[in-house]
Amino acid sequence: MSLRIVVCVKYVPDATGDRRFTEDLVDRESVDGLLSELDEYAVEQALQIAESADDAEVTVLTMGPEDATDALRKALSMGADKAVHVEDDDLVGTDAVGTSLVLARAIEKTGYDLVVCGMASTDGTMGVLPAMLAERLGVPQVTLLSEVSVEDGQVTGRRDGDTASERLRAALPAVVSVTDQSGEARYPSFKGIMAAKKKPVETLDLEDLEIEAEEVGLEGAWTTVDEATERPARTKGEVVTDEGEGAKQLAAFLADRKFI
């Protein structure tokens, strides 16, 4: 029986761009979007697991606007087999709780044995979605792995902490998340990019997932942005000219600001 792997990915604003808020939402229109870098590690680990299995299929799943298809195509060009895109105007403003509901329903509809996520998105950086998915799906979670493998109906991984590393194991079906220490993501080849154009991308909406509009979006959000202020412009630093007293001036500067 084929091992069904679903990778959750997100289309995020480019971190190198000038990101801003419009009222209580991130302004995603004025900045180019792309596949979250941390999710590329999840795609890579899913592909490695599939390559080591006798029979496996990798599906990439995202929730987002029409442009989010670009993130799916990137993952397909890396080697994923097919994609699912949840797109609905009522999803605008959905928080992590609502997102976990939508993705869990889509995962159940798609069918799965293993769900792979990145450790966090590069825009919200909350890192809570894998645990929420596991709760909604009613399956074990094995998170923040720097190493992961699947064998004999179990997923095994290593979680590295500040003082120790843990070996973790869970029976499938399960949800895992991987860190940016799990291994560099492969670069799509020209052949992979061309092949991605022919791979199937299924589009679902809230009706397909039997979710009411008031359960998601700003109306259904459990969290809101009360206030957002722009980061202050960088000020000109103080230059210490060393004419024999440079070390003393530097020490005084640090001491005055209680750095030493």
Coordinates of C-alpha atoms in Angstrom, one line a residue:
M1 CA 0.0 0.0 0.0
S2 CA 1.3 3.4 -1.0
L3 CA 2.7 5.7 1.8
R4 CA 0.6 8.9 1.5
I5 CA 2.6 12.0 2.6
V6 CA 1.1 15.4 2.8
V7 CA 3.3 18.4 3.1
C8 CA 1.8 21.7 4.4
V9 CA 3.4 24.7 2.8
K10 CA 2.7 28.4 2.9
Y11 CA 3.0 31.3 0.4
V12 CA 4.6 34.2 2.3
P13 CA 5.8 37.7 1.6
D14 CA 9.5 37.8 0.7
A15 CA 11.4 38.5 3.9
T16 CA 13.8 40.7 2.1
G17 CA 11.0 43.1 1.0
D18 CA 9.5 46.0 2.9
R19 CA 6.7 44.3 4.8
R20 CA 3.9 46.4 6.3
F21 CA 0.5 46.1 7.9
T22 CA -2.7 47.5 6.4
E23 CA -5.1 48.0 9.4
D24 CA -5.0 44.5 11.1
L25 CA -3.6 42.5 8.2
V26 CA -0.2 42.0 6.7
D27 CA 0.0 43.9 3.4
R28 CA 0.7 41.0 1.0
E29 CA -0.1 43.0 -2.2
S30 CA 2.9 45.3 -2.2
V31 CA 5.6 42.6 -1.6
D32 CA 6.5 39.6 -3.8
G33 CA 5.5 36.2 -2.4
L34 CA 7.2 32.9 -2.4
L35 CA 7.3 29.5 -0.8
S36 CA 8.3 29.8 2.8
E37 CA 11.9 28.9 3.1
L38 CA 11.3 26.8 6.2
D39 CA 8.7 24.8 4.3
E40 CA 11.3 23.9 1.7
Y41 CA 13.0 21.8 4.4
A42 CA 9.6 20.0 4.9
V43 CA 9.3 19.3 1.2
E44 CA 12.9 18.0 1.1
Q45 CA 12.4 15.6 4.0
A46 CA 9.1 14.3 2.5
L47 CA 10.8 13.6 -0.8
Q48 CA 13.7 11.8 1.0
I49 CA 11.2 9.6 2.9
A50 CA 9.3 8.9 -0.4
E51 CA 12.5 8.0 -2.2
S52 CA 13.4 5.5 0.6
A53 CA 10.0 3.8 0.5
D54 CA 8.9 1.1 -1.9
D55 CA 5.8 3.0 -2.9
A56 CA 5.0 6.6 -1.8
E57 CA 3.1 9.7 -3.0
V58 CA 3.9 13.2 -1.9
T59 CA 1.1 15.8 -2.0
V60 CA 1.8 19.5 -1.2
L61 CA -1.1 21.4 0.4
T62 CA -1.5 25.2 0.9
M63 CA -4.2 27.6 1.8
G64 CA -4.1 31.1 0.3
P65 CA -4.9 33.4 -2.6
E66 CA -4.6 32.6 -6.3
D67 CA -0.9 33.5 -6.3
A68 CA -0.2 30.8 -3.7
T69 CA -0.2 28.4 -6.6
D70 CA 3.4 29.7 -7.1
A71 CA 4.4 28.0 -3.9
L72 CA 2.8 24.8 -4.9
R73 CA 4.6 24.9 -8.3
K74 CA 7.9 25.4 -6.6
A75 CA 7.3 22.3 -4.4
L76 CA 6.1 20.3 -7.4
S77 CA 9.3 21.3 -9.3
M78 CA 11.3 19.9 -6.4
G79 CA 9.7 16.5 -7.0
A80 CA 6.3 16.4 -5.2
D81 CA 3.7 14.4 -7.1
K82 CA 0.5 16.6 -6.9
A83 CA -0.9 19.6 -5.1
V84 CA -4.0 20.8 -3.3
H85 CA -4.9 24.5 -3.1
V86 CA -7.6 25.7 -0.7
E87 CA -8.7 29.1 -2.0
D88 CA -11.7 31.1 -0.9
D89 CA -12.4 34.8 -0.5
D90 CA -13.8 34.2 3.0
L91 CA -10.4 32.9 4.2
V92 CA -8.8 36.4 4.3
G93 CA -7.6 37.2 7.8
T94 CA -7.8 33.6 9.0
D95 CA -5.5 33.0 12.1
A96 CA -3.6 29.9 13.1
V97 CA -6.7 28.3 14.7
G98 CA -8.8 28.7 11.6
T99 CA -5.9 27.7 9.4
S100 CA -5.5 24.4 11.3
L101 CA -9.2 23.7 10.8
V102 CA -9.0 24.3 7.0
L103 CA -5.8 22.3 6.5
A104 CA -7.0 19.4 8.7
R105 CA -10.2 19.1 6.7
A106 CA -8.2 19.2 3.5
I107 CA -5.8 16.6 4.7
E108 CA -8.6 14.3 5.7
K109 CA -10.2 14.7 2.3
T110 CA -6.9 14.1 0.5
G111 CA -6.0 11.0 2.6
Y112 CA -2.7 10.7 4.5
D113 CA -0.4 8.5 6.5
L114 CA 2.2 11.2 7.4
V115 CA 1.8 15.0 7.5
V116 CA 5.1 17.0 7.3
C117 CA 5.4 20.7 8.2
G118 CA 8.1 23.2 8.5
M119 CA 9.0 24.4 12.1
A120 CA 7.2 27.7 11.5
S121 CA 6.2 30.1 8.7
T122 CA 8.6 32.9 7.9
D123 CA 5.8 35.5 8.2
G124 CA 3.9 34.6 11.4
T125 CA 6.7 32.5 12.9
M126 CA 4.2 31.1 15.5
G127 CA 5.2 27.4 15.1
V128 CA 1.9 26.1 16.6
L129 CA 0.3 24.7 13.5
P130 CA 1.8 21.2 13.6
A131 CA 0.4 20.7 17.1
M132 CA -3.0 22.1 16.2
L133 CA -3.2 19.8 13.2
A134 CA -2.3 16.7 15.2
E135 CA -5.0 17.6 17.7
R136 CA -7.6 18.1 15.1
L137 CA -6.7 14.9 13.2
G138 CA -6.4 13.0 16.5
V139 CA -2.9 11.6 15.7
P140 CA 0.5 11.8 17.4
Q141 CA 2.8 14.7 16.8
V142 CA 6.6 14.5 16.6
T143 CA 7.9 18.0 16.2
L144 CA 11.0 20.1 15.7
L145 CA 13.0 17.2 14.2
S146 CA 16.5 17.6 12.7
E147 CA 16.3 14.0 11.4
V148 CA 13.3 12.0 10.3
S149 CA 12.6 8.6 8.8
V150 CA 9.7 6.1 8.3
E151 CA 9.9 2.4 8.6
D152 CA 7.5 -0.5 9.6
G153 CA 4.6 1.8 10.1
Q154 CA 6.4 4.2 12.4
V155 CA 8.0 7.6 12.1
T156 CA 11.3 8.1 13.9
G157 CA 13.2 11.3 14.5
R158 CA 15.8 13.2 16.4
R159 CA 15.1 16.5 18.3
D160 CA 18.1 18.5 19.2
G161 CA 17.9 20.7 22.3
D162 CA 20.3 23.0 24.1
T163 CA 21.6 20.3 26.4
A164 CA 20.6 17.0 24.8
S165 CA 19.2 15.2 21.8
E166 CA 16.1 13.1 22.0
R167 CA 15.1 10.1 19.8
L168 CA 11.3 10.1 19.2
R169 CA 9.0 7.6 17.7
A170 CA 5.3 7.5 16.8
A171 CA 3.0 5.1 15.0
L172 CA 1.5 6.3 11.7
P173 CA -0.6 8.2 10.9
A174 CA 1.2 11.1 12.5
V175 CA 2.2 14.8 12.1
V176 CA 5.8 15.8 12.1
S177 CA 7.6 19.1 11.8
V178 CA 11.3 19.6 10.7
T179 CA 13.8 22.3 11.5
D180 CA 16.2 24.1 9.2
Q181 CA 18.9 21.7 10.5
S182 CA 17.3 18.7 8.8
G183 CA 19.2 19.2 5.5
E184 CA 19.4 21.6 2.6
A185 CA 16.5 21.6 0.3
R186 CA 17.2 20.5 -3.3
Y187 CA 17.3 23.0 -6.1
P188 CA 14.6 22.4 -8.8
S189 CA 16.1 21.1 -12.0
F190 CA 15.0 22.3 -15.4
K191 CA 13.4 19.0 -16.0
G192 CA 11.6 19.3 -12.7
I193 CA 10.3 22.7 -13.5
M194 CA 8.9 21.6 -16.8
A195 CA 7.4 18.5 -15.3
A196 CA 5.7 20.6 -12.6
K197 CA 3.6 22.3 -15.2
K198 CA 1.8 19.0 -16.0
K199 CA 1.3 17.8 -12.4
P200 CA -2.3 18.0 -11.1
V201 CA -3.3 20.9 -8.8
E202 CA -6.7 20.4 -7.1
T203 CA -8.6 23.5 -5.9
L204 CA -10.9 23.3 -2.9
D205 CA -13.1 25.9 -1.2
L206 CA -14.9 26.1 2.1
E207 CA -18.0 24.4 0.7
D208 CA -15.9 21.4 -0.4
L209 CA -14.5 21.2 3.2
E210 CA -17.9 21.7 4.8
I211 CA -16.7 24.8 6.7
E212 CA -18.9 27.8 7.4
A213 CA -17.5 31.2 6.5
E214 CA -17.9 32.5 10.1
E215 CA -15.5 29.8 11.4
V216 CA -12.6 31.4 9.5
G217 CA -11.5 34.8 8.3
L218 CA -11.4 37.8 10.5
E219 CA -14.8 37.0 11.9
G220 CA -13.8 33.6 13.1
A221 CA -10.3 34.6 14.3
W222 CA -9.3 33.9 17.9
T223 CA -6.5 36.4 17.6
T224 CA -6.4 40.0 16.4
V225 CA -3.7 42.7 15.8
D226 CA -4.5 45.6 18.2
E227 CA -1.7 47.8 17.0
A228 CA 1.2 47.9 14.6
T229 CA 4.0 50.5 14.4
E230 CA 6.7 50.7 11.8
R231 CA 10.2 49.9 12.9
P232 CA 12.1 53.2 13.5
A233 CA 14.7 54.2 11.0
R234 CA 18.3 53.3 11.8
T235 CA 20.2 56.2 13.4
K236 CA 23.7 57.1 12.7
G237 CA 26.1 55.4 15.0
E238 CA 28.8 57.0 17.1
V239 CA 32.3 56.9 15.6
V240 CA 35.2 56.5 18.1
T241 CA 38.4 57.9 16.6
D242 CA 41.3 56.1 18.2
E243 CA 44.0 58.7 19.1
G244 CA 45.4 56.6 22.0
E245 CA 42.2 56.7 24.1
G246 CA 40.0 54.6 21.8
A247 CA 39.7 51.7 24.2
K248 CA 38.7 53.9 27.1
Q249 CA 36.1 55.7 25.0
L250 CA 34.7 52.4 23.8
A251 CA 34.6 51.0 27.4
A252 CA 32.9 54.2 28.6
F253 CA 30.3 54.0 25.8
L254 CA 29.4 50.3 26.7
A255 CA 29.4 51.1 30.4
D256 CA 27.1 54.1 29.9
R257 CA 24.6 51.8 28.2
K258 CA 25.0 49.1 30.8
F259 CA 26.4 46.5 28.3
I260 CA 29.4 46.0 30.7

